[in-house]
Amino acid sequence: MSVVPAEMAGVPGAYGGGDLPTPYTEDVPSNLRRATSRLQFPPSYVLVGFYRLVTDRNLYVPAWQKCKHGLIRGATVAVVWGVGSFKIQRKFVELFLIKSPRVTGLSRDALFGIPMPFDLPTYATLFFLSSQVSAVIYFFLSRNIRIARERAYDQTIASRGKGADWWRPYVEEWDNPPRVEGTRWGLGVFMSGAVGSIVTKLLMIPLNFVPFAGIFIAAWFKALGTARYLHQPYFKAKTMTRDQVSTFIEERKWDYRAFGFAAALAERLPLIGLIFSISNRIGAAMWAHDLEKRQHYVAAVKAGLAPGIEHKPKMD
C-alpha cells in the first residue's frame, strides 16, 4: 500500500509522513498520564504481558490447565529426541556449518569473526536442538495453546472491567490523516491470510541455519504482520473497516513495527517463546486498552467534553 503525503504538514494534527509528535499526547488529564507514557514505547507491552501472565493467577491458572497435558507429552518426546540425536546433530554442525564460515558466520571458536569463550559446535548444536524441542512441544500443544491464547486476550480485557459497550467507534486523531491506497486483493492482503502465513514460514526456514542472527532477521520481517495479527480482536471490537485499520496502523507504523519485532523475537526464543506466545496476547490487550482510553479522550476533546474543558452551548 502507498501513502499520499499530507500537503499541510505544518498544521497541528496534520500527518506529514515523518517523525511528528502524536496528537493528544501533551497536557493530558492525570488519569491518562501513565497510559500515555506507556504508549511512547510499545515494546514495553511485551514485558507487561509476560509479567501479568506469571503473576496473575486469573491468567496463568487457566493457561496451565489447558496446556499441561500436552506439555508433559511433548516434553517427554522432545527429551527422547534430543538425547538420541545430539551426537548426530553435533556431527552435522561440524561437517557443514563450522566448515562453511562464509555462509553461516560460524567457525570452531568464533561467531561472525568474534571470538567466543565456549565450544561453539556444542553451543550451536544445543541451539538447533532447543528449536526442535520447541517445535515438538508445540506439535502436542497446537490446538490447546491456540485456545489458551484467545482466552488470555479475553481474560485480560475482562480483568480491566470493560464490557463490549466500552469499545467505541473509531475516531480519527489526526486532522489530516494519511490517505492509504490499498487493494482488496493485493500482495499484502494475500500475505496476511492463512496461505500467506504458510508461505512466510517456508521462506523463513533458511534463517534457521543462521544461528543467533537468524532469529533477529526473521523477527524483523515478521514485525508488522505480527503486531497487526495480535490487534485483530481490537479492530473487531471497534468494528473498524479495512481502510480504517490501514490508516490507524500507518499513523503508528513504527509503534507497530517496534511492538511486533519485540513480540516476534520473544516468540522465537527456544522453549520460553511458547510462554511469550500466550503473554503477547496479554500485552496486546493491555496496549489496546490504553489506545482505546486515548480514543475516548480524543472523542471527548472533539466534542468539547474533555476534562478541564468547559462545554457551553453556543449563544446567538
GROMACS .gro file of C-alpha atoms in nm:
model
  316
    1MET     CA    1   0.000   0.000   0.000
    2SER     CA    2   0.121   0.351  -0.072
    3VAL     CA    3   0.072   0.672   0.123
    4VAL     CA    4  -0.005   1.009  -0.022
    5PRO     CA    5   0.170   1.271   0.199
    6ALA     CA    6  -0.044   1.543   0.352
    7GLU     CA    7   0.008   1.881   0.191
    8MET     CA    8  -0.014   2.084   0.510
    9ALA     CA    9   0.232   1.913   0.742
   10GLY     CA   10   0.267   2.230   0.949
   11VAL     CA   11  -0.096   2.231   1.058
   12PRO     CA   12  -0.138   2.096   1.414
   13GLY     CA   13  -0.267   1.742   1.390
   14ALA     CA   14  -0.160   1.704   1.028
   15TYR     CA   15   0.032   1.398   0.920
   16GLY     CA   16   0.348   1.465   0.723
   17GLY     CA   17   0.485   1.112   0.700
   18GLY     CA   18   0.781   1.191   0.927
   19ASP     CA   19   0.855   1.169   1.297
   20LEU     CA   20   0.593   1.421   1.405
   21PRO     CA   21   0.464   1.406   1.764
   22THR     CA   22   0.146   1.207   1.803
   23PRO     CA   23  -0.157   1.431   1.866
   24TYR     CA   24  -0.320   1.437   2.208
   25THR     CA   25  -0.008   1.328   2.397
   26GLU     CA   26   0.064   1.657   2.574
   27ASP     CA   27  -0.127   1.812   2.864
   28VAL     CA   28  -0.340   1.501   2.903
   29PRO     CA   29  -0.557   1.452   3.214
   30SER     CA   30  -0.390   1.291   3.515
   31ASN     CA   31  -0.582   0.965   3.467
   32LEU     CA   32  -0.425   0.925   3.121
   33ARG     CA   33  -0.065   1.013   3.201
   34ARG     CA   34   0.052   0.660   3.283
   35ALA     CA   35  -0.118   0.516   2.975
   36THR     CA   36   0.030   0.794   2.759
   37SER     CA   37   0.375   0.720   2.900
   38ARG     CA   38   0.342   0.351   2.815
   39LEU     CA   39   0.223   0.434   2.464
   40GLN     CA   40   0.552   0.613   2.395
   41PHE     CA   41   0.735   0.277   2.398
   42PRO     CA   42   0.510  -0.005   2.269
   43PRO     CA   43   0.769  -0.286   2.312
   44SER     CA   44   0.719  -0.243   2.688
   45TYR     CA   45   0.383  -0.418   2.648
   46VAL     CA   46   0.568  -0.742   2.569
   47LEU     CA   47   0.722  -0.728   2.917
   48VAL     CA   48   0.396  -0.612   3.073
   49GLY     CA   49   0.216  -0.910   2.921
   50PHE     CA   50   0.479  -1.157   3.042
   51TYR     CA   51   0.475  -1.009   3.393
   52ARG     CA   52   0.097  -1.028   3.415
   53LEU     CA   53   0.091  -1.388   3.290
   54VAL     CA   54   0.337  -1.512   3.552
   55THR     CA   55   0.193  -1.310   3.842
   56ASP     CA   56  -0.184  -1.302   3.783
   57ARG     CA   57  -0.348  -1.624   3.900
   58ASN     CA   58  -0.656  -1.550   3.690
   59LEU     CA   59  -0.437  -1.565   3.380
   60TYR     CA   60  -0.175  -1.834   3.440
   61VAL     CA   61  -0.401  -2.095   3.603
   62PRO     CA   62  -0.644  -2.126   3.304
   63ALA     CA   63  -0.349  -2.131   3.060
   64TRP     CA   64  -0.172  -2.404   3.259
   65GLN     CA   65  -0.486  -2.613   3.296
   66LYS     CA   66  -0.540  -2.602   2.921
   67CYS     CA   67  -0.180  -2.682   2.823
   68LYS     CA   68  -0.033  -2.904   3.095
   69HIS     CA   69  -0.121  -3.246   2.947
   70GLY     CA   70   0.009  -3.158   2.601
   71LEU     CA   71   0.320  -3.002   2.755
   72ILE     CA   72   0.403  -3.317   2.951
   73ARG     CA   73   0.358  -3.542   2.648
   74GLY     CA   74   0.551  -3.309   2.420
   75ALA     CA   75   0.835  -3.262   2.667
   76THR     CA   76   0.873  -3.639   2.707
   77VAL     CA   77   0.903  -3.694   2.331
   78ALA     CA   78   1.132  -3.391   2.295
   79VAL     CA   79   1.374  -3.514   2.562
   80VAL     CA   80   1.397  -3.857   2.399
   81TRP     CA   81   1.457  -3.694   2.060
   82GLY     CA   82   1.719  -3.453   2.196
   83VAL     CA   83   1.920  -3.718   2.381
   84GLY     CA   84   1.903  -3.964   2.092
   85SER     CA   85   2.002  -3.720   1.817
   86PHE     CA   86   2.252  -3.491   1.992
   87LYS     CA   87   2.569  -3.663   1.866
   88ILE     CA   88   2.438  -3.687   1.509
   89GLN     CA   89   2.340  -3.320   1.502
   90ARG     CA   90   2.672  -3.212   1.652
   91LYS     CA   91   2.847  -3.400   1.373
   92PHE     CA   92   2.626  -3.220   1.119
   93VAL     CA   93   2.721  -2.883   1.268
   94GLU     CA   94   3.093  -2.967   1.250
   95LEU     CA   95   3.080  -3.100   0.893
   96PHE     CA   96   2.851  -2.847   0.724
   97LEU     CA   97   2.824  -2.530   0.934
   98ILE     CA   98   3.161  -2.493   1.104
   99LYS     CA   99   3.338  -2.569   0.773
  100SER     CA  100   3.127  -2.311   0.585
  101PRO     CA  101   3.206  -1.990   0.778
  102ARG     CA  102   3.140  -1.765   0.479
  103VAL     CA  103   2.780  -1.887   0.466
  104THR     CA  104   2.691  -1.934   0.833
  105GLY     CA  105   2.933  -1.698   1.007
  106LEU     CA  106   3.045  -1.986   1.228
  107SER     CA  107   3.391  -2.126   1.291
  108ARG     CA  108   3.513  -2.352   1.569
  109ASP     CA  109   3.591  -2.064   1.806
  110ALA     CA  110   3.425  -1.758   1.652
  111LEU     CA  111   3.084  -1.625   1.554
  112PHE     CA  112   3.092  -1.383   1.257
  113GLY     CA  113   3.461  -1.333   1.334
  114ILE     CA  114   3.402  -1.260   1.704
  115PRO     CA  115   3.598  -1.493   1.938
  116MET     CA  116   3.376  -1.698   2.169
  117PRO     CA  117   3.480  -1.826   2.516
  118PHE     CA  118   3.299  -2.160   2.472
  119ASP     CA  119   3.288  -2.465   2.244
  120LEU     CA  120   3.090  -2.322   1.953
  121PRO     CA  121   2.994  -2.655   1.784
  122THR     CA  122   2.833  -2.778   2.107
  123TYR     CA  123   2.661  -2.446   2.167
  124ALA     CA  124   2.529  -2.430   1.810
  125THR     CA  125   2.404  -2.788   1.839
  126LEU     CA  126   2.218  -2.705   2.161
  127PHE     CA  127   2.071  -2.401   1.986
  128PHE     CA  128   1.938  -2.611   1.699
  129LEU     CA  129   1.812  -2.878   1.937
  130SER     CA  130   1.628  -2.624   2.150
  131SER     CA  131   1.439  -2.502   1.842
  132GLN     CA  132   1.348  -2.861   1.754
  133VAL     CA  133   1.238  -2.932   2.111
  134SER     CA  134   1.014  -2.623   2.095
  135ALA     CA  135   0.864  -2.746   1.766
  136VAL     CA  136   0.794  -3.092   1.910
  137ILE     CA  137   0.626  -2.948   2.219
  138TYR     CA  138   0.424  -2.708   2.006
  139PHE     CA  139   0.303  -3.001   1.794
  140PHE     CA  140   0.145  -3.155   2.102
  141LEU     CA  141   0.018  -2.818   2.224
  142SER     CA  142  -0.101  -2.667   1.895
  143ARG     CA  143  -0.476  -2.685   1.949
  144ASN     CA  144  -0.484  -2.615   2.322
  145ILE     CA  145  -0.229  -2.336   2.316
  146ARG     CA  146  -0.432  -2.161   2.045
  147ILE     CA  147  -0.734  -2.171   2.276
  148ALA     CA  148  -0.520  -2.051   2.569
  149ARG     CA  149  -0.402  -1.753   2.362
  150GLU     CA  150  -0.754  -1.648   2.271
  151ARG     CA  151  -0.870  -1.682   2.630
  152ALA     CA  152  -0.570  -1.486   2.758
  153TYR     CA  153  -0.669  -1.183   2.549
  154ASP     CA  154  -1.034  -1.202   2.653
  155GLN     CA  155  -0.950  -1.259   3.020
  156THR     CA  156  -0.714  -0.962   3.020
  157ILE     CA  157  -0.984  -0.733   2.884
  158ALA     CA  158  -1.234  -0.873   3.136
  159SER     CA  159  -0.986  -0.810   3.419
  160ARG     CA  160  -0.995  -0.439   3.331
  161GLY     CA  161  -1.368  -0.441   3.395
  162LYS     CA  162  -1.459  -0.340   3.040
  163GLY     CA  163  -1.764  -0.472   2.859
  164ALA     CA  164  -1.841  -0.482   2.489
  165ASP     CA  165  -2.001  -0.138   2.503
  166TRP     CA  166  -1.676   0.022   2.622
  167TRP     CA  167  -1.520  -0.016   2.277
  168ARG     CA  168  -1.645   0.278   2.072
  169PRO     CA  169  -1.638   0.351   1.700
  170TYR     CA  170  -1.309   0.465   1.553
  171VAL     CA  171  -1.217   0.831   1.599
  172GLU     CA  172  -0.954   0.984   1.372
  173GLU     CA  173  -0.683   1.150   1.581
  174TRP     CA  174  -0.509   1.341   1.302
  175ASP     CA  175  -0.661   1.650   1.141
  176ASN     CA  176  -0.511   1.545   0.809
  177PRO     CA  177  -0.456   1.169   0.823
  178PRO     CA  178  -0.255   0.979   0.560
  179ARG     CA  179  -0.462   0.866   0.266
  180VAL     CA  180  -0.382   0.499   0.240
  181GLU     CA  181  -0.432   0.350  -0.103
  182GLY     CA  182  -0.486  -0.023  -0.070
  183THR     CA  183  -0.640  -0.301  -0.273
  184ARG     CA  184  -0.861  -0.580  -0.151
  185TRP     CA  185  -0.663  -0.842  -0.340
  186GLY     CA  186  -0.310  -0.709  -0.321
  187LEU     CA  187   0.002  -0.893  -0.203
  188GLY     CA  188  -0.033  -0.750   0.148
  189VAL     CA  189  -0.384  -0.891   0.184
  190PHE     CA  190  -0.270  -1.228   0.046
  191MET     CA  191   0.029  -1.249   0.282
  192SER     CA  192  -0.185  -1.160   0.584
  193GLY     CA  193  -0.407  -1.465   0.530
  194ALA     CA  194  -0.361  -1.832   0.613
  195VAL     CA  195  -0.182  -1.911   0.285
  196GLY     CA  196   0.048  -1.612   0.332
  197SER     CA  197   0.134  -1.736   0.681
  198ILE     CA  198   0.243  -2.073   0.538
  199VAL     CA  199   0.446  -1.904   0.264
  200THR     CA  200   0.617  -1.683   0.523
  201LYS     CA  201   0.712  -1.983   0.738
  202LEU     CA  202   0.857  -2.162   0.435
  203LEU     CA  203   1.061  -1.856   0.338
  204MET     CA  204   1.193  -1.829   0.694
  205ILE     CA  205   1.329  -2.186   0.701
  206PRO     CA  206   1.676  -2.091   0.567
  207LEU     CA  207   1.717  -1.844   0.854
  208ASN     CA  208   1.707  -2.137   1.097
  209PHE     CA  209   2.051  -2.231   0.964
  210VAL     CA  210   2.195  -1.895   1.065
  211PRO     CA  211   2.233  -1.934   1.443
  212PHE     CA  212   2.164  -1.638   1.671
  213ALA     CA  213   2.137  -1.372   1.398
  214GLY     CA  214   1.863  -1.568   1.220
  215ILE     CA  215   1.602  -1.508   1.490
  216PHE     CA  216   1.660  -1.130   1.474
  217ILE     CA  217   1.630  -1.123   1.095
  218ALA     CA  218   1.314  -1.334   1.098
  219ALA     CA  219   1.161  -1.123   1.375
  220TRP     CA  220   1.218  -0.805   1.175
  221PHE     CA  221   1.047  -0.945   0.866
  222LYS     CA  222   0.751  -1.064   1.074
  223ALA     CA  223   0.724  -0.750   1.290
  224LEU     CA  224   0.440  -0.559   1.123
  225GLY     CA  225   0.236  -0.869   1.040
  226THR     CA  226   0.268  -1.000   1.397
  227ALA     CA  227   0.153  -0.672   1.551
  228ARG     CA  228  -0.141  -0.642   1.313
  229TYR     CA  229  -0.245  -1.001   1.384
  230LEU     CA  230  -0.226  -0.952   1.762
  231HIS     CA  231  -0.455  -0.650   1.738
  232GLN     CA  232  -0.722  -0.815   1.524
  233PRO     CA  233  -0.954  -0.853   1.830
  234TYR     CA  234  -0.914  -0.480   1.897
  235PHE     CA  235  -1.007  -0.382   1.544
  236LYS     CA  236  -1.301  -0.623   1.553
  237ALA     CA  237  -1.426  -0.483   1.885
  238LYS     CA  238  -1.428  -0.133   1.734
  239THR     CA  239  -1.589  -0.263   1.412
  240MET     CA  240  -1.321  -0.086   1.209
  241THR     CA  241  -1.324  -0.108   0.831
  242ARG     CA  242  -1.024  -0.229   0.630
  243ASP     CA  243  -0.939   0.130   0.534
  244GLN     CA  244  -0.965   0.249   0.895
  245VAL     CA  245  -0.734  -0.031   1.012
  246SER     CA  246  -0.482   0.052   0.738
  247THR     CA  247  -0.487   0.424   0.827
  248PHE     CA  248  -0.465   0.353   1.200
  249ILE     CA  249  -0.159   0.133   1.151
  250GLU     CA  250   0.004   0.371   0.902
  251GLU     CA  251  -0.020   0.655   1.155
  252ARG     CA  252   0.155   0.433   1.410
  253LYS     CA  253   0.363   0.217   1.179
  254TRP     CA  254   0.685   0.246   1.380
  255ASP     CA  255   0.495   0.171   1.702
  256TYR     CA  256   0.352  -0.140   1.537
  257ARG     CA  257   0.689  -0.239   1.395
  258ALA     CA  258   0.860  -0.198   1.731
  259PHE     CA  259   0.597  -0.393   1.922
  260GLY     CA  260   0.576  -0.659   1.651
  261PHE     CA  261   0.954  -0.701   1.641
  262ALA     CA  262   0.976  -0.744   2.018
  263ALA     CA  263   0.680  -0.985   2.018
  264ALA     CA  264   0.807  -1.192   1.724
  265LEU     CA  265   1.159  -1.204   1.868
  266ALA     CA  266   1.030  -1.321   2.207
  267GLU     CA  267   0.816  -1.591   2.046
  268ARG     CA  268   1.114  -1.724   1.850
  269LEU     CA  269   1.320  -1.780   2.164
  270PRO     CA  270   1.359  -2.154   2.223
  271LEU     CA  271   1.115  -2.302   2.478
  272ILE     CA  272   1.033  -1.976   2.657
  273GLY     CA  273   0.890  -1.849   2.329
  274LEU     CA  274   0.588  -2.075   2.389
  275ILE     CA  275   0.513  -1.875   2.702
  276PHE     CA  276   0.556  -1.548   2.517
  277SER     CA  277   0.312  -1.670   2.250
  278ILE     CA  278   0.046  -1.652   2.523
  279SER     CA  279   0.173  -1.348   2.714
  280ASN     CA  280   0.198  -1.142   2.394
  281ARG     CA  281  -0.180  -1.165   2.367
  282ILE     CA  282  -0.199  -1.016   2.715
  283GLY     CA  283   0.043  -0.741   2.617
  284ALA     CA  284  -0.155  -0.669   2.301
  285ALA     CA  285  -0.475  -0.646   2.508
  286MET     CA  286  -0.309  -0.401   2.750
  287TRP     CA  287  -0.187  -0.191   2.457
  288ALA     CA  288  -0.535  -0.198   2.301
  289HIS     CA  289  -0.683  -0.086   2.636
  290ASP     CA  290  -0.450   0.216   2.652
  291LEU     CA  291  -0.514   0.303   2.285
  292GLU     CA  292  -0.886   0.292   2.347
  293LYS     CA  293  -0.855   0.520   2.650
  294ARG     CA  294  -0.687   0.775   2.425
  295GLN     CA  295  -0.960   0.725   2.165
  296HIS     CA  296  -1.217   0.815   2.432
  297TYR     CA  297  -1.014   1.123   2.526
  298VAL     CA  298  -0.987   1.235   2.162
  299ALA     CA  299  -1.362   1.191   2.114
  300ALA     CA  300  -1.425   1.396   2.429
  301VAL     CA  301  -1.190   1.674   2.314
  302LYS     CA  302  -1.354   1.693   1.973
  303ALA     CA  303  -1.695   1.710   2.138
  304GLY     CA  304  -1.575   1.978   2.383
  305LEU     CA  305  -1.634   1.746   2.679
  306ALA     CA  306  -1.281   1.653   2.782
  307PRO     CA  307  -1.181   1.705   3.147
  308GLY     CA  308  -1.069   2.059   3.205
  309ILE     CA  309  -1.268   2.189   2.907
  310GLU     CA  310  -1.582   2.373   2.989
  311HIS     CA  311  -1.857   2.286   2.744
  312LYS     CA  312  -2.101   2.568   2.680
  313PRO     CA  313  -2.379   2.590   2.426
  314LYS     CA  314  -2.341   2.847   2.151
  315MET     CA  315  -2.526   3.171   2.216
  316ASP     CA  316  -2.683   3.370   1.934
   0.00000   0.00000   0.00000
